[in-house]
Coordinates of N, CA and C in Angstrom, one line a residue:
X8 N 24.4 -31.9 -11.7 CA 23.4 -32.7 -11.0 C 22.0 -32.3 -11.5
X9 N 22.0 -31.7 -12.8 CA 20.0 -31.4 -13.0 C 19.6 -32.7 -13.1
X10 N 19.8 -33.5 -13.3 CA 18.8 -34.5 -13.2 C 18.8 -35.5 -12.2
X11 N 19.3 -35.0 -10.7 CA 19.5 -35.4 -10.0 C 19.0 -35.1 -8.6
X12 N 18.6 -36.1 -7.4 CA 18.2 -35.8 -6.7 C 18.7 -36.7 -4.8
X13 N 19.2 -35.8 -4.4 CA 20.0 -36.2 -3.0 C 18.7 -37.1 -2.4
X14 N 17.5 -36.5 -2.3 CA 16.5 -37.4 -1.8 C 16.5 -39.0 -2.4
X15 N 15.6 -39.7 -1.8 CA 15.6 -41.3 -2.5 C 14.4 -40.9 -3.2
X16 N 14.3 -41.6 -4.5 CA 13.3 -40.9 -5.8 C 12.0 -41.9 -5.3
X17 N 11.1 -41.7 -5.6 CA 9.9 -42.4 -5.4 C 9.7 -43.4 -6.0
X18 N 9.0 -43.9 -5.0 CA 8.6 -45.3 -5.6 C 7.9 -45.7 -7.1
X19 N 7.5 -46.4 -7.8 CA 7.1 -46.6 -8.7 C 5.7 -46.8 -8.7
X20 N 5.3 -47.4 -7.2 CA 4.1 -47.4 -7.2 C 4.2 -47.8 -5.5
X21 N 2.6 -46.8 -5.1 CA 2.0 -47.1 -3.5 C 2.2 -48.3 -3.4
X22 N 2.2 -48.4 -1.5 CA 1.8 -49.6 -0.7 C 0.3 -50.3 -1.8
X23 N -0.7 -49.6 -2.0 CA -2.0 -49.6 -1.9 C -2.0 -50.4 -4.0
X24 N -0.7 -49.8 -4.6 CA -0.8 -50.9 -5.8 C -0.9 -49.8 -6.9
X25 N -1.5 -48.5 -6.4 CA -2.1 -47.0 -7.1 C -0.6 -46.2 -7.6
X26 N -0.4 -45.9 -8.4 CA 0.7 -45.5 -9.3 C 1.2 -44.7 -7.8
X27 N 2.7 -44.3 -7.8 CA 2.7 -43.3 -7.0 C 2.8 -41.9 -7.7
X28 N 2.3 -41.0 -7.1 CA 2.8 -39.2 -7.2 C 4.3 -38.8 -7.1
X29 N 4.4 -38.1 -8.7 CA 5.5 -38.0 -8.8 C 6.1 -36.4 -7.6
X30 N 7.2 -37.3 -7.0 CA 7.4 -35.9 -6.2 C 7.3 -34.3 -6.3
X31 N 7.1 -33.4 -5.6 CA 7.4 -31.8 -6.0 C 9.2 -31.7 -6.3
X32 N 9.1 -31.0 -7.0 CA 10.5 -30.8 -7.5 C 11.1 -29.3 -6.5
X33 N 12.1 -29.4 -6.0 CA 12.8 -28.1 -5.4 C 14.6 -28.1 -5.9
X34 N 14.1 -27.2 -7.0 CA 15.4 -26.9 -7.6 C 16.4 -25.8 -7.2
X35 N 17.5 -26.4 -6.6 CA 18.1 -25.0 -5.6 C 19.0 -24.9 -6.5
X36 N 19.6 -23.6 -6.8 CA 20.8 -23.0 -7.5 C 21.4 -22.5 -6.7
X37 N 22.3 -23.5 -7.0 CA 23.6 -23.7 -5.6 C 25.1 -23.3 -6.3
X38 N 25.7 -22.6 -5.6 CA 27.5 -22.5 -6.1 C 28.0 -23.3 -4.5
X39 N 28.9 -24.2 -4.7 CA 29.7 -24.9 -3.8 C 30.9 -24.3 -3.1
X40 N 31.0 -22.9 -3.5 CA 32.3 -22.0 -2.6 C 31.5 -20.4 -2.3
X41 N 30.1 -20.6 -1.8 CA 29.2 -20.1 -1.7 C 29.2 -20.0 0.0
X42 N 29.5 -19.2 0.9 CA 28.8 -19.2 2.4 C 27.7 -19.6 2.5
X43 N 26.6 -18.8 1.7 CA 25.5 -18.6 2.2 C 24.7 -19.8 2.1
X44 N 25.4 -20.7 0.4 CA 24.8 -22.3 0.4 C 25.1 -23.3 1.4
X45 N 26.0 -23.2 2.2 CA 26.5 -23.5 3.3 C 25.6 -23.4 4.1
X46 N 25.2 -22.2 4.5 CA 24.5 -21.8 5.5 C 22.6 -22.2 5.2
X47 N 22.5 -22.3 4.3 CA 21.2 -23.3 3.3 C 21.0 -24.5 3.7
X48 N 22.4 -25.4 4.2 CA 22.5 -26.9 4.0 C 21.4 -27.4 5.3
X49 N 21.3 -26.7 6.2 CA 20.1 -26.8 7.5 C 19.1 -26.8 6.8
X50 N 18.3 -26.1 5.8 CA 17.3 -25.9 5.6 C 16.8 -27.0 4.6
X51 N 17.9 -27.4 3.8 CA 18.0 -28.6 3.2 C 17.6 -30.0 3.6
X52 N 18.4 -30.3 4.8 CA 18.2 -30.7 5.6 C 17.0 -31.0 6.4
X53 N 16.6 -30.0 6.6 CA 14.9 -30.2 7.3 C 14.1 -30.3 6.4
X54 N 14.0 -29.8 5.3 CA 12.9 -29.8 4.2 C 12.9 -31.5 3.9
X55 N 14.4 -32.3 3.5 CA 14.6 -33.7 3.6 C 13.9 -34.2 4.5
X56 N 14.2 -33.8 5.3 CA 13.6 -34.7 6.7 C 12.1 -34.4 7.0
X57 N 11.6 -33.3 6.5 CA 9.7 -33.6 6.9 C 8.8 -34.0 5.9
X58 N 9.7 -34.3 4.2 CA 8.7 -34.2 3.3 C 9.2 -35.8 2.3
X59 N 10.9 -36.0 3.0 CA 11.0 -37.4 2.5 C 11.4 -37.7 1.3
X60 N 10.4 -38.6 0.7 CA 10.9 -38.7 -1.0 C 9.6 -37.9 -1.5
X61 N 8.7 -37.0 -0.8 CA 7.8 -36.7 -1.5 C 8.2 -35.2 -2.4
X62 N 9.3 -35.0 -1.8 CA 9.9 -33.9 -2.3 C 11.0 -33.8 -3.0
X63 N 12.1 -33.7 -4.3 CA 12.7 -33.8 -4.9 C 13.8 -32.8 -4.4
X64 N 14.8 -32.8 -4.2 CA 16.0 -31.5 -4.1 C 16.5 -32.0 -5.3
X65 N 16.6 -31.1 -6.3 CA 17.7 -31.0 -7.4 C 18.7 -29.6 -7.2
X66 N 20.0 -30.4 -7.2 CA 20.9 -29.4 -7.2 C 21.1 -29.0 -8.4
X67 N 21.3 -27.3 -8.7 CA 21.8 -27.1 -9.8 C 23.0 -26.2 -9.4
X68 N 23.3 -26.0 -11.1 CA 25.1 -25.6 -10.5 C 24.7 -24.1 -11.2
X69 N 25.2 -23.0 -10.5 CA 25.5 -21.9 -10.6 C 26.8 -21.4 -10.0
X70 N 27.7 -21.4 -10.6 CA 29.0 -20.9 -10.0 C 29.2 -19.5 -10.5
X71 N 29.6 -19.0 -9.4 CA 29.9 -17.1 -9.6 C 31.1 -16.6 -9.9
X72 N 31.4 -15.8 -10.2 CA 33.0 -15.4 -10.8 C 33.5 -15.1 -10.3
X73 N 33.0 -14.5 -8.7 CA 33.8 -13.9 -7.6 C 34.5 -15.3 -6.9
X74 N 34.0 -16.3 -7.1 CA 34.6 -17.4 -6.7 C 35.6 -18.1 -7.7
X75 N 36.6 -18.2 -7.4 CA 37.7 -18.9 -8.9 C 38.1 -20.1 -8.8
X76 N 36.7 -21.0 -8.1 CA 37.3 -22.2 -7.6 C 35.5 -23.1 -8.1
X77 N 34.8 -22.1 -7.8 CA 33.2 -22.8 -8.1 C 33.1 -23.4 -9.4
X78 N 33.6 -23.1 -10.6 CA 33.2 -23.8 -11.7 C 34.1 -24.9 -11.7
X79 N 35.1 -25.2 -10.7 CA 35.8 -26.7 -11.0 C 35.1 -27.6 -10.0
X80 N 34.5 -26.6 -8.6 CA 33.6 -27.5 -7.6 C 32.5 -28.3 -8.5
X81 N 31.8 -27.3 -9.0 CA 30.6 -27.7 -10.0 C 31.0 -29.1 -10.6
X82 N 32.0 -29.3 -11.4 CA 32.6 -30.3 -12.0 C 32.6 -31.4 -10.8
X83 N 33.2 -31.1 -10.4 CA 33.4 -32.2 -9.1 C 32.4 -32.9 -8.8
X84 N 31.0 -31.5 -8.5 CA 30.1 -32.5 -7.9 C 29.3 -33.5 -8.7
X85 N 29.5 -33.0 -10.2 CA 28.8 -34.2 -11.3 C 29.6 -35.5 -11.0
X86 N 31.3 -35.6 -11.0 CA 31.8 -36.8 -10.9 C 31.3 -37.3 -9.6
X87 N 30.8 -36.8 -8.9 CA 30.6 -37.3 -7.2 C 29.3 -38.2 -7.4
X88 N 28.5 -37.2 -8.5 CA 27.1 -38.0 -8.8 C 27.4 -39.1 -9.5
X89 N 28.3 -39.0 -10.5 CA 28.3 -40.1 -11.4 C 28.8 -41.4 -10.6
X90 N 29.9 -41.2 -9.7 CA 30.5 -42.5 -8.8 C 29.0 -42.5 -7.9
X91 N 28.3 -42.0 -7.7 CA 27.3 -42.1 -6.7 C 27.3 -41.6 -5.6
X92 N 27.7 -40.6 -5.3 CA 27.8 -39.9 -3.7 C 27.5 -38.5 -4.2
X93 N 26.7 -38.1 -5.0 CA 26.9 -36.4 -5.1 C 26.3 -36.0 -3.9
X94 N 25.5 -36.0 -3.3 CA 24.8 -34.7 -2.4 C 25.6 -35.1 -1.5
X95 N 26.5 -36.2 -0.5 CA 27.2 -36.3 0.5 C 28.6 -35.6 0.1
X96 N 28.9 -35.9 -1.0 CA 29.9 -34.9 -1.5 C 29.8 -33.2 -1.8
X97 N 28.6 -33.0 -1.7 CA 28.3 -31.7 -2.1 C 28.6 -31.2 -0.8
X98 N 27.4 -31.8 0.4 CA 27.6 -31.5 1.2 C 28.7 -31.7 2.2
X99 N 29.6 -32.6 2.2 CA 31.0 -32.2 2.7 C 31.7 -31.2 1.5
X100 N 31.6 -30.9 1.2 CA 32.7 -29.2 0.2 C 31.8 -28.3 1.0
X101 N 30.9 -28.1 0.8 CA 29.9 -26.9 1.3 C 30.2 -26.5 3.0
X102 N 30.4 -27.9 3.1 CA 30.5 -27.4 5.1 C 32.2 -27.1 4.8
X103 N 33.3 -27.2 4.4 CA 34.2 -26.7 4.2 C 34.7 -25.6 3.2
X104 N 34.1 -24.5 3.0 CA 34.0 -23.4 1.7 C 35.4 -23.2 2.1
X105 N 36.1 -22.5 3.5 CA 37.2 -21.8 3.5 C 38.1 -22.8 3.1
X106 N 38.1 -23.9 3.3 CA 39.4 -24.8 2.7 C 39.3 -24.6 1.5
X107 N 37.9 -24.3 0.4 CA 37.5 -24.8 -0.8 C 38.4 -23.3 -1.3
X108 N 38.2 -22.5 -0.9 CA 39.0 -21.0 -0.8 C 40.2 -21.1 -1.0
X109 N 41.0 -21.6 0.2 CA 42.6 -21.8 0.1 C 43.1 -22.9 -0.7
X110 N 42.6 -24.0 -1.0 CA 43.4 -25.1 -1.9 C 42.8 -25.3 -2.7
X111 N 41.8 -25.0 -3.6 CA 40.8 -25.2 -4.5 C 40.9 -26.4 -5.3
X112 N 41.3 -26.9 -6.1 CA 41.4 -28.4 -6.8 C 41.6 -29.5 -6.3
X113 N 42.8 -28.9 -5.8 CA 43.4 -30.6 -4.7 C 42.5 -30.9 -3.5
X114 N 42.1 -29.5 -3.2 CA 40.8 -30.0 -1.7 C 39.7 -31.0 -2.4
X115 N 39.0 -30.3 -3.5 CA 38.1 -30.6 -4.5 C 38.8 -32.7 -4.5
X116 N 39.6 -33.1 -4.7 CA 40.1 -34.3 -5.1 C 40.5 -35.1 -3.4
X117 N 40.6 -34.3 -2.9 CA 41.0 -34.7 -1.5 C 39.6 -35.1 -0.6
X118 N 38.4 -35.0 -1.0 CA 37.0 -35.0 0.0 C 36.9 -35.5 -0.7
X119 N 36.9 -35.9 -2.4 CA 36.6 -37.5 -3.3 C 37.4 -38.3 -1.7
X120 N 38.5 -38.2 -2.3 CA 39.2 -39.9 -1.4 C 38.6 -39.8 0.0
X121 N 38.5 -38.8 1.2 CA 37.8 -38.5 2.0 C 36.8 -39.7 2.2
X122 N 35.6 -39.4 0.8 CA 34.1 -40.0 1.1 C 34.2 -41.7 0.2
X123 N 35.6 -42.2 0.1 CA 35.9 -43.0 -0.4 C 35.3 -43.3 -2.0
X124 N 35.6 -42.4 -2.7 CA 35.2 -42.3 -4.2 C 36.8 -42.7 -5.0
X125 N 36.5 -42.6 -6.0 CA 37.9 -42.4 -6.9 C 38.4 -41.1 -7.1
X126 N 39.3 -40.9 -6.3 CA 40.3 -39.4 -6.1 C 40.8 -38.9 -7.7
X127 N 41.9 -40.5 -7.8 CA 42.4 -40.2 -9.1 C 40.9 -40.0 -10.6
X128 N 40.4 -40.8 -10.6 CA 39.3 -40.3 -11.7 C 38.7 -38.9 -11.2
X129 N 38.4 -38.5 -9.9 CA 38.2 -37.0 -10.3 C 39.2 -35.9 -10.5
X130 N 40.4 -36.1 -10.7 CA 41.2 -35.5 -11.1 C 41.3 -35.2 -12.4
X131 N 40.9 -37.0 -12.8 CA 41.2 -36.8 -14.1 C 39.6 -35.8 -15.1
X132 N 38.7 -35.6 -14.3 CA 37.6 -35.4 -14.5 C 37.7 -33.4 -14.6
X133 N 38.2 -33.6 -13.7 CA 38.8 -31.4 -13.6 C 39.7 -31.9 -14.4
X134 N 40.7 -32.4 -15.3 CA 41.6 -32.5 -16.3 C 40.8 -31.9 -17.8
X135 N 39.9 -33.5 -17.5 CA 39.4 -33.2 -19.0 C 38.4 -32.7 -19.6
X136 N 37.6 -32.0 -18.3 CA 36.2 -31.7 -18.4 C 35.1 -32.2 -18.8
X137 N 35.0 -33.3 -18.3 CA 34.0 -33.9 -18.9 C 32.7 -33.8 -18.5
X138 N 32.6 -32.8 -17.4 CA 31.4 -32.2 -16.7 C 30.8 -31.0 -17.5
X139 N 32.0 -29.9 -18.0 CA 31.7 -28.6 -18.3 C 30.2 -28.3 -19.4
X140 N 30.2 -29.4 -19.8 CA 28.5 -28.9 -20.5 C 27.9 -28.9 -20.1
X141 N 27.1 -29.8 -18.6 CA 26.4 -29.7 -17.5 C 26.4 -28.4 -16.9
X142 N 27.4 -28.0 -16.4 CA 27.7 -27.0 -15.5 C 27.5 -25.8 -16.7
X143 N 27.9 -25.8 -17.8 CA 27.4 -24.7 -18.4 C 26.1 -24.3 -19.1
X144 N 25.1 -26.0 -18.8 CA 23.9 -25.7 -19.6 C 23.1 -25.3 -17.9
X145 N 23.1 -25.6 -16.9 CA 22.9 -25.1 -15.9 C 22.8 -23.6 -15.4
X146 N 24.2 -23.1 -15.8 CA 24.4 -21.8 -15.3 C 23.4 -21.1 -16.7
X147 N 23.0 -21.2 -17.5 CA 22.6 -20.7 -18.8 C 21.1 -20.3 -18.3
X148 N 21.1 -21.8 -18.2 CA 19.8 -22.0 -17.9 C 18.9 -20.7 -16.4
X149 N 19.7 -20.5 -15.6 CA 19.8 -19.8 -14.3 C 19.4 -18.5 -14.8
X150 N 20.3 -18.3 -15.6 CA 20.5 -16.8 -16.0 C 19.4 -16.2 -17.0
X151 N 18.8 -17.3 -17.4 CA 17.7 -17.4 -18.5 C 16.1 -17.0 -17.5
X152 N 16.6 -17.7 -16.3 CA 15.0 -17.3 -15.5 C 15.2 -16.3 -14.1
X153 N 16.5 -15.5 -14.4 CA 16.5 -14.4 -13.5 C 17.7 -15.1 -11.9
X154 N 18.1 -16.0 -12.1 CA 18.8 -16.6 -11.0 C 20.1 -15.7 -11.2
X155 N 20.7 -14.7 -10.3 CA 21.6 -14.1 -9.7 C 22.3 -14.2 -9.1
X156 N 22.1 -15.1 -7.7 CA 22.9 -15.1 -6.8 C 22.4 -16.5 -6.2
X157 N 23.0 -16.9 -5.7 CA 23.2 -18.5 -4.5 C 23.1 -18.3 -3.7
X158 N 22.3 -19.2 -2.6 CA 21.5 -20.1 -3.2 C 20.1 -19.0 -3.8
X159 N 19.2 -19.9 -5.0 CA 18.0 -19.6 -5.4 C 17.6 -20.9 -5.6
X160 N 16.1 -20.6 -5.0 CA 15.4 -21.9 -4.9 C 14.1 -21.6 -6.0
X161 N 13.6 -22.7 -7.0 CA 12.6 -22.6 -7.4 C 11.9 -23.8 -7.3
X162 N 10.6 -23.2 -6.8 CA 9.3 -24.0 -6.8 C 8.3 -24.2 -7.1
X163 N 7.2 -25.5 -7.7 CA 6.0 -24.8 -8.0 C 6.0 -23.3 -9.2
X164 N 7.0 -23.2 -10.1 CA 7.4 -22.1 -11.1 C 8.0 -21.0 -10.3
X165 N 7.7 -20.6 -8.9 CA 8.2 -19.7 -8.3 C 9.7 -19.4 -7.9
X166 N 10.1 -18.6 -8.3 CA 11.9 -18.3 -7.9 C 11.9 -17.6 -6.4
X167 N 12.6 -18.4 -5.8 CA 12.6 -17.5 -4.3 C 13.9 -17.8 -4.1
X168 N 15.0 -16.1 -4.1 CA 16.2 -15.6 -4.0 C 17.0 -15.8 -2.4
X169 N 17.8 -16.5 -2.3 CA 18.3 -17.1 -0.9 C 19.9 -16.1 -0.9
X170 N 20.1 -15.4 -2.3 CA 21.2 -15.1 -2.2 C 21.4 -13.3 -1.5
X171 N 20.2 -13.1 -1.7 CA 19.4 -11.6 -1.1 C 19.8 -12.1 1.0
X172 N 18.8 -12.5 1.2 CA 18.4 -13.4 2.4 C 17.6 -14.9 2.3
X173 N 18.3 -15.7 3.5 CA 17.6 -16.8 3.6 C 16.6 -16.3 4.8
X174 N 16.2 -15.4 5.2 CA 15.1 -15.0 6.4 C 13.9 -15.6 5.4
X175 N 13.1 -16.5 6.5 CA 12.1 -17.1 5.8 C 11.6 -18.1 4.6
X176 N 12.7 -18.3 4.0 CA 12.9 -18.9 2.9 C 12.0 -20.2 2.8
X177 N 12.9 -21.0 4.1 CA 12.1 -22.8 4.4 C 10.9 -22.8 4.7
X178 N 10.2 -21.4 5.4 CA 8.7 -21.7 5.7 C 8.3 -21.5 4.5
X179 N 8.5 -20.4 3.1 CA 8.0 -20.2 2.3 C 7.8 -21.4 1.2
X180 N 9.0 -22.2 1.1 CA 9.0 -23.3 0.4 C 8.1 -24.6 0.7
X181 N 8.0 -24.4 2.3 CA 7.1 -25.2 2.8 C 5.3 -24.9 2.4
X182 N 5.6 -23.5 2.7 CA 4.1 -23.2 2.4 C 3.6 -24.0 0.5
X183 N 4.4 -24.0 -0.2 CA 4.7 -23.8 -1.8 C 4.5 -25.5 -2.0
X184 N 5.3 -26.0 -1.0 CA 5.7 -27.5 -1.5 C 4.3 -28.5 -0.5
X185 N 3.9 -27.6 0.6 CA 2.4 -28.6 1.5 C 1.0 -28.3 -0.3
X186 N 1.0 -27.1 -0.3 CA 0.3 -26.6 -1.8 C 0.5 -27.7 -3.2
X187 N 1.2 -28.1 -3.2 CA 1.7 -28.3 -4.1 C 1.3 -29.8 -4.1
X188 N 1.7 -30.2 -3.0 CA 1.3 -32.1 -2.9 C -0.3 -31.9 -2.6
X189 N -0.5 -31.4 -1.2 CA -2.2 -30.9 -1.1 C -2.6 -31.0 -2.7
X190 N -2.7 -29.9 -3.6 CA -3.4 -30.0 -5.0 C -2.9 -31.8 -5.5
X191 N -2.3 -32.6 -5.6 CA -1.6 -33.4 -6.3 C -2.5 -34.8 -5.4
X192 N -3.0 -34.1 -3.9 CA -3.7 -35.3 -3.4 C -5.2 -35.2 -4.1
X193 N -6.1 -34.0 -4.9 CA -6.9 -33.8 -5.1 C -7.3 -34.3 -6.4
X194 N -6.1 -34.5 -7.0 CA -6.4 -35.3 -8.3 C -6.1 -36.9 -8.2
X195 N -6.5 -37.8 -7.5 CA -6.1 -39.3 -7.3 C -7.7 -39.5 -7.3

């Protein structure tokens, strides 16, 4: 999902006719058999809800090795994007990790048909990998700017580690992402 965003992308242009501002970008480095991303999806959630389209969530995929199920979730969630439901897909796997734990592929294919997607094409999708360059130019990419652990959020260039503690995280992003459009209102 790097080039992708669960929010609705911005308009092309204001009410007022004036180009619009391209949103702040918040790029979370997420693993899908992750607790703690799970426990993130509230924060997600409210950041969506006070900032709108003016704020971009990009999921990226970082799957960990302690999990032996994350780098086929990862996969999944690109097919989810491609049929058109990734963040509702993301987010039903994420509120379910322990299922994603005990049945790992077939759950993965079972919350496709669930969110009424194509089950059998994501099967065939964990078959033939047709995700795996995504999911591997992502995790590269992670490891390239210090991302460790899930979730990590970067903003405005700043990396802020969710996989340490999420204590404080959402106000900090908030402080980063009001900064961020604030400066963006000063140039119009």
């Amino acid at each position: 999902m790097s080039e992708s965003s669960p929010s609705s992308p911005a308009a092309s242009a204001s009410p007022a006719g004036s180009p619009a501002r391209p949103p702040v970008v918040l790029e979370v480095w997420c693993e899908l058999q992750c607790p703690d991303c799970r426990h993130a999806l509230d924060d997600l959630r409210a950041l969506r809800e006070r900032y709108g389209d003016r704020l971009e969530l990009r999921l990226r995929h970082f799957p960990l090795e302690k999990h032996k199920h994350s780098f086929a979730a990862a996969q999944a969630a690109e097919e989810a994007l491609e049929q058109g439901d990734g963040w509702p897909y993301v987010e039903a796997v994420l509120g379910r990790v322990e299922e994603l734990d005990r049945r790992g592929e077939p759950f993965l294919v079972e919350v496709a048909g669930e969110l009424g997607l194509d089950a059998e094409e994501f099967d065939t999708a964990l078959i033939d990998g047709r995700h795996i360059l995504i999911v591997d130019a992502d995790q590269a990419e992670g490891k390239a700017i210090g991302v460790t652990g899930t979730p990590t959020y970067v903003i405005g260039g700043e990396r802020l580690d969710g996989g340490k503690s999420q204590e404080g995280l959402r106000e900090r992003v908030e402080e980063i992402a009001d900064r961020l459009l604030a400066e963006q209102g000063d140039r119009t």
